[in-house]
């Protein structure tokens, strides 16, 4: 009788553990199909196109935030909310929010959040271009900067925090921030936005 009770308790605990894990939603499957390495998949969870996210940016972003439609792979920037800016289906658009709210503790920086990415695509490269300055960081560079705090694009906290640290010389400059996404076949999609660094 004692062994039977122990067996029932063990079976109940195992069933409880299995059912509690069934509701766990991860991005590992989407990242794996996008060709991202497993360490990058954990460090940069990007939403898939099947996630219930808005297909376009809000009509009037709050102060300090910029949203824009995706640029085509040729690099032309589309202006506006993105709802009708390009002929791409909603699930093929890229949506990134840039937040330039001042953070005195962090210094010169802006944050960004990748809200929507076409299915099968993963973040590959980020760049800032203004005047004679061109800063290009790969995904691996950004993850390294997230750990060491160097200037440039950073991704830290398992992808919870993403942004761009820049030196005082760039403060006040107008330029273009660009994000490159690639799929397994090498096809590229680029999102660009002109902003003025605060």
CSV table of C-alpha atoms in Angstrom, one decimal:
chain,number,residue,atom,x,y,z
A,1,UNK,CA,0.0,0.0,0.0
A,2,UNK,CA,2.9,2.4,0.8
A,3,UNK,CA,4.5,1.8,-2.6
A,4,UNK,CA,1.2,2.4,-4.4
A,5,UNK,CA,0.7,5.8,-2.6
A,6,UNK,CA,4.3,6.9,-3.5
A,7,UNK,CA,3.8,5.8,-7.1
A,8,UNK,CA,0.5,7.8,-7.3
A,9,UNK,CA,2.1,10.9,-5.8
A,10,UNK,CA,5.0,10.6,-8.3
A,11,UNK,CA,2.6,10.2,-11.2
A,12,UNK,CA,0.6,13.2,-10.1
A,13,UNK,CA,3.7,15.4,-9.7
A,14,UNK,CA,4.9,14.3,-13.2
A,15,UNK,CA,1.6,15.0,-14.8
A,16,UNK,CA,1.5,18.4,-13.1
A,17,UNK,CA,5.0,19.3,-14.3
A,18,UNK,CA,4.2,18.2,-17.9
A,19,UNK,CA,0.9,20.2,-18.0
A,20,UNK,CA,2.5,23.3,-16.5
A,21,UNK,CA,5.2,23.3,-19.2
A,22,UNK,CA,2.7,22.9,-22.0
A,23,UNK,CA,1.6,26.5,-21.7
A,24,UNK,CA,5.2,27.8,-21.9
A,25,UNK,CA,5.7,29.9,-25.1
A,26,UNK,CA,9.2,30.2,-26.4
A,27,UNK,CA,10.8,31.7,-29.5
A,28,UNK,CA,13.3,28.9,-29.9
A,29,UNK,CA,11.4,27.2,-32.7
A,30,UNK,CA,11.0,30.5,-34.6
A,31,UNK,CA,14.7,31.4,-34.0
A,32,UNK,CA,15.9,27.9,-35.1
A,33,UNK,CA,14.0,28.1,-38.3
A,34,UNK,CA,15.5,31.6,-38.9
A,35,UNK,CA,19.0,30.1,-38.7
A,36,UNK,CA,20.0,32.0,-35.6
A,37,UNK,CA,22.5,30.3,-33.3
A,38,UNK,CA,21.0,28.9,-30.1
A,39,UNK,CA,23.0,31.4,-27.9
A,40,UNK,CA,21.7,34.3,-30.0
A,41,UNK,CA,18.2,32.9,-29.9
A,42,UNK,CA,18.3,33.1,-26.1
A,43,UNK,CA,19.9,36.5,-26.1
A,44,UNK,CA,17.6,38.1,-28.7
A,45,UNK,CA,14.0,36.9,-28.6
A,46,UNK,CA,12.3,38.4,-31.6
A,47,UNK,CA,8.6,38.1,-32.2
A,48,UNK,CA,7.4,36.1,-35.1
A,49,UNK,CA,4.9,37.3,-37.6
A,50,UNK,CA,2.3,35.0,-36.1
A,51,UNK,CA,2.4,36.9,-32.8
A,52,UNK,CA,-0.6,39.2,-32.3
A,53,UNK,CA,1.2,42.5,-32.8
A,54,UNK,CA,0.0,45.5,-34.6
A,55,UNK,CA,0.8,45.6,-38.3
A,56,UNK,CA,1.5,49.3,-38.2
A,57,UNK,CA,2.8,51.9,-35.8
A,58,UNK,CA,0.4,54.1,-33.8
A,59,UNK,CA,-0.9,57.2,-35.5
A,60,UNK,CA,0.9,59.6,-33.2
A,61,UNK,CA,3.8,58.2,-31.2
A,62,UNK,CA,4.5,59.6,-27.8
A,63,UNK,CA,7.3,62.2,-27.4
A,64,UNK,CA,10.7,60.6,-27.8
A,65,UNK,CA,9.5,57.6,-29.8
A,66,UNK,CA,9.8,57.1,-33.5
A,67,UNK,CA,8.2,54.4,-35.5
A,68,UNK,CA,8.3,53.8,-39.1
A,69,UNK,CA,7.4,51.3,-41.8
A,70,UNK,CA,10.0,48.9,-43.2
A,71,UNK,CA,12.3,50.0,-46.0
A,72,UNK,CA,12.5,47.7,-49.0
A,73,UNK,CA,15.6,45.6,-49.5
A,74,UNK,CA,16.9,48.3,-51.9
A,75,UNK,CA,17.2,50.6,-48.9
A,76,UNK,CA,14.5,53.2,-49.6
A,77,UNK,CA,12.8,54.4,-46.5
A,78,UNK,CA,9.0,54.5,-46.3
A,79,UNK,CA,7.5,57.3,-44.3
A,80,UNK,CA,4.3,57.2,-42.2
A,81,UNK,CA,2.6,54.7,-40.1
A,82,UNK,CA,3.4,51.8,-42.4
A,83,UNK,CA,-0.2,50.7,-42.9
A,84,UNK,CA,-0.3,51.5,-46.6
A,85,UNK,CA,3.4,52.6,-47.1
A,86,UNK,CA,4.4,49.5,-49.1
A,87,UNK,CA,2.7,46.7,-51.0
A,88,UNK,CA,4.0,44.0,-48.6
A,89,UNK,CA,1.5,41.9,-46.6
A,90,UNK,CA,1.3,42.9,-43.0
A,91,UNK,CA,3.1,39.7,-41.9
A,92,UNK,CA,6.1,40.6,-44.0
A,93,UNK,CA,6.6,44.1,-42.5
A,94,UNK,CA,9.2,45.1,-39.9
A,95,UNK,CA,8.1,47.2,-37.0
A,96,UNK,CA,10.7,48.8,-34.7
A,97,UNK,CA,10.1,51.4,-32.0
A,98,UNK,CA,12.9,53.9,-31.2
A,99,UNK,CA,12.8,55.6,-27.8
A,100,UNK,CA,15.0,58.6,-27.3
A,101,UNK,CA,13.8,59.4,-23.8
A,102,UNK,CA,16.7,61.0,-21.9
A,103,UNK,CA,18.4,58.7,-19.3
A,104,UNK,CA,21.0,60.8,-17.4
A,105,UNK,CA,22.4,57.7,-15.8
A,106,UNK,CA,23.1,55.9,-19.1
A,107,UNK,CA,24.5,59.0,-21.0
A,108,UNK,CA,24.1,59.3,-24.7
A,109,UNK,CA,21.8,56.6,-25.9
A,110,UNK,CA,18.5,55.5,-27.4
A,111,UNK,CA,16.6,52.3,-26.9
A,112,UNK,CA,14.9,50.3,-29.6
A,113,UNK,CA,12.4,47.5,-29.6
A,114,UNK,CA,11.8,45.1,-32.4
A,115,UNK,CA,8.0,44.6,-32.4
A,116,UNK,CA,7.5,42.7,-35.6
A,117,UNK,CA,9.7,40.7,-37.9
A,118,UNK,CA,8.7,38.7,-41.0
A,119,UNK,CA,8.5,35.0,-40.4
A,120,UNK,CA,11.8,33.3,-41.0
A,121,UNK,CA,14.0,36.4,-40.7
A,122,UNK,CA,16.4,37.2,-37.9
A,123,UNK,CA,18.3,40.4,-36.9
A,124,UNK,CA,21.7,40.3,-38.5
A,125,UNK,CA,23.2,43.8,-38.4
A,126,UNK,CA,22.6,47.3,-37.0
A,127,UNK,CA,24.1,50.5,-38.3
A,128,UNK,CA,24.2,54.3,-37.7
A,129,UNK,CA,25.3,56.7,-40.4
A,130,UNK,CA,25.7,60.4,-40.1
A,131,UNK,CA,28.2,62.7,-41.8
A,132,UNK,CA,31.6,61.0,-41.9
A,133,UNK,CA,30.5,58.6,-39.2
A,134,UNK,CA,29.4,55.0,-39.9
A,135,UNK,CA,29.0,52.5,-37.1
A,136,UNK,CA,28.1,49.0,-38.1
A,137,UNK,CA,27.6,46.2,-35.5
A,138,UNK,CA,26.7,42.6,-36.1
A,139,UNK,CA,24.3,40.7,-33.8
A,140,UNK,CA,27.4,39.2,-32.1
A,141,UNK,CA,29.0,42.7,-31.6
A,142,UNK,CA,25.8,44.0,-30.0
A,143,UNK,CA,25.6,41.0,-27.6
A,144,UNK,CA,29.2,41.7,-26.6
A,145,UNK,CA,28.5,45.4,-26.1
A,146,UNK,CA,25.6,44.4,-23.9
A,147,UNK,CA,28.1,42.7,-21.6
A,148,UNK,CA,31.0,45.2,-21.7
A,149,UNK,CA,29.1,48.5,-22.1
A,150,UNK,CA,31.1,49.7,-25.1
A,151,UNK,CA,29.7,52.4,-27.5
A,152,UNK,CA,27.7,51.1,-30.4
A,153,UNK,CA,24.6,48.9,-30.6
A,154,UNK,CA,24.0,46.6,-27.6
A,155,UNK,CA,21.7,43.8,-26.7
A,156,UNK,CA,21.6,42.7,-23.0
A,157,UNK,CA,19.5,40.9,-20.5
A,158,UNK,CA,18.7,38.0,-22.7
A,159,UNK,CA,17.3,40.4,-25.3
A,160,UNK,CA,15.3,42.5,-22.8
A,161,UNK,CA,17.3,45.6,-23.4
A,162,UNK,CA,18.4,46.8,-26.8
A,163,UNK,CA,19.8,50.2,-27.7
A,164,UNK,CA,22.7,52.3,-29.1
A,165,UNK,CA,25.3,54.1,-27.0
A,166,UNK,CA,27.1,56.9,-28.8
A,167,UNK,CA,30.0,59.3,-27.9
A,168,UNK,CA,29.4,63.0,-27.2
A,169,UNK,CA,30.7,64.0,-30.7
A,170,UNK,CA,27.5,62.4,-32.2
A,171,UNK,CA,25.1,64.2,-29.9
A,172,UNK,CA,22.8,66.5,-32.0
A,173,UNK,CA,23.7,64.9,-35.3
A,174,UNK,CA,21.1,63.9,-37.8
A,175,UNK,CA,21.6,60.5,-39.4
A,176,UNK,CA,20.1,57.2,-40.3
A,177,UNK,CA,19.7,54.1,-38.1
A,178,UNK,CA,19.3,50.9,-40.1
A,179,UNK,CA,18.5,47.3,-39.1
A,180,UNK,CA,19.2,44.4,-41.4
A,181,UNK,CA,17.3,41.1,-41.2
A,182,UNK,CA,18.2,37.9,-43.1
A,183,UNK,CA,16.6,34.6,-43.7
A,184,UNK,CA,18.1,31.1,-44.2
A,185,UNK,CA,18.2,31.7,-48.0
A,186,UNK,CA,20.3,34.9,-47.6
A,187,UNK,CA,17.4,37.2,-48.5
A,188,UNK,CA,17.6,40.5,-46.8
A,189,UNK,CA,15.1,43.0,-45.5
A,190,UNK,CA,16.2,46.4,-44.1
A,191,UNK,CA,14.4,48.9,-41.9
A,192,UNK,CA,15.8,52.4,-41.8
A,193,UNK,CA,14.8,55.6,-40.1
A,194,UNK,CA,16.2,59.1,-40.1
A,195,UNK,CA,16.6,60.6,-36.6
A,196,UNK,CA,18.4,63.3,-34.7
A,197,UNK,CA,20.5,62.1,-31.7
A,198,UNK,CA,19.5,63.8,-28.5
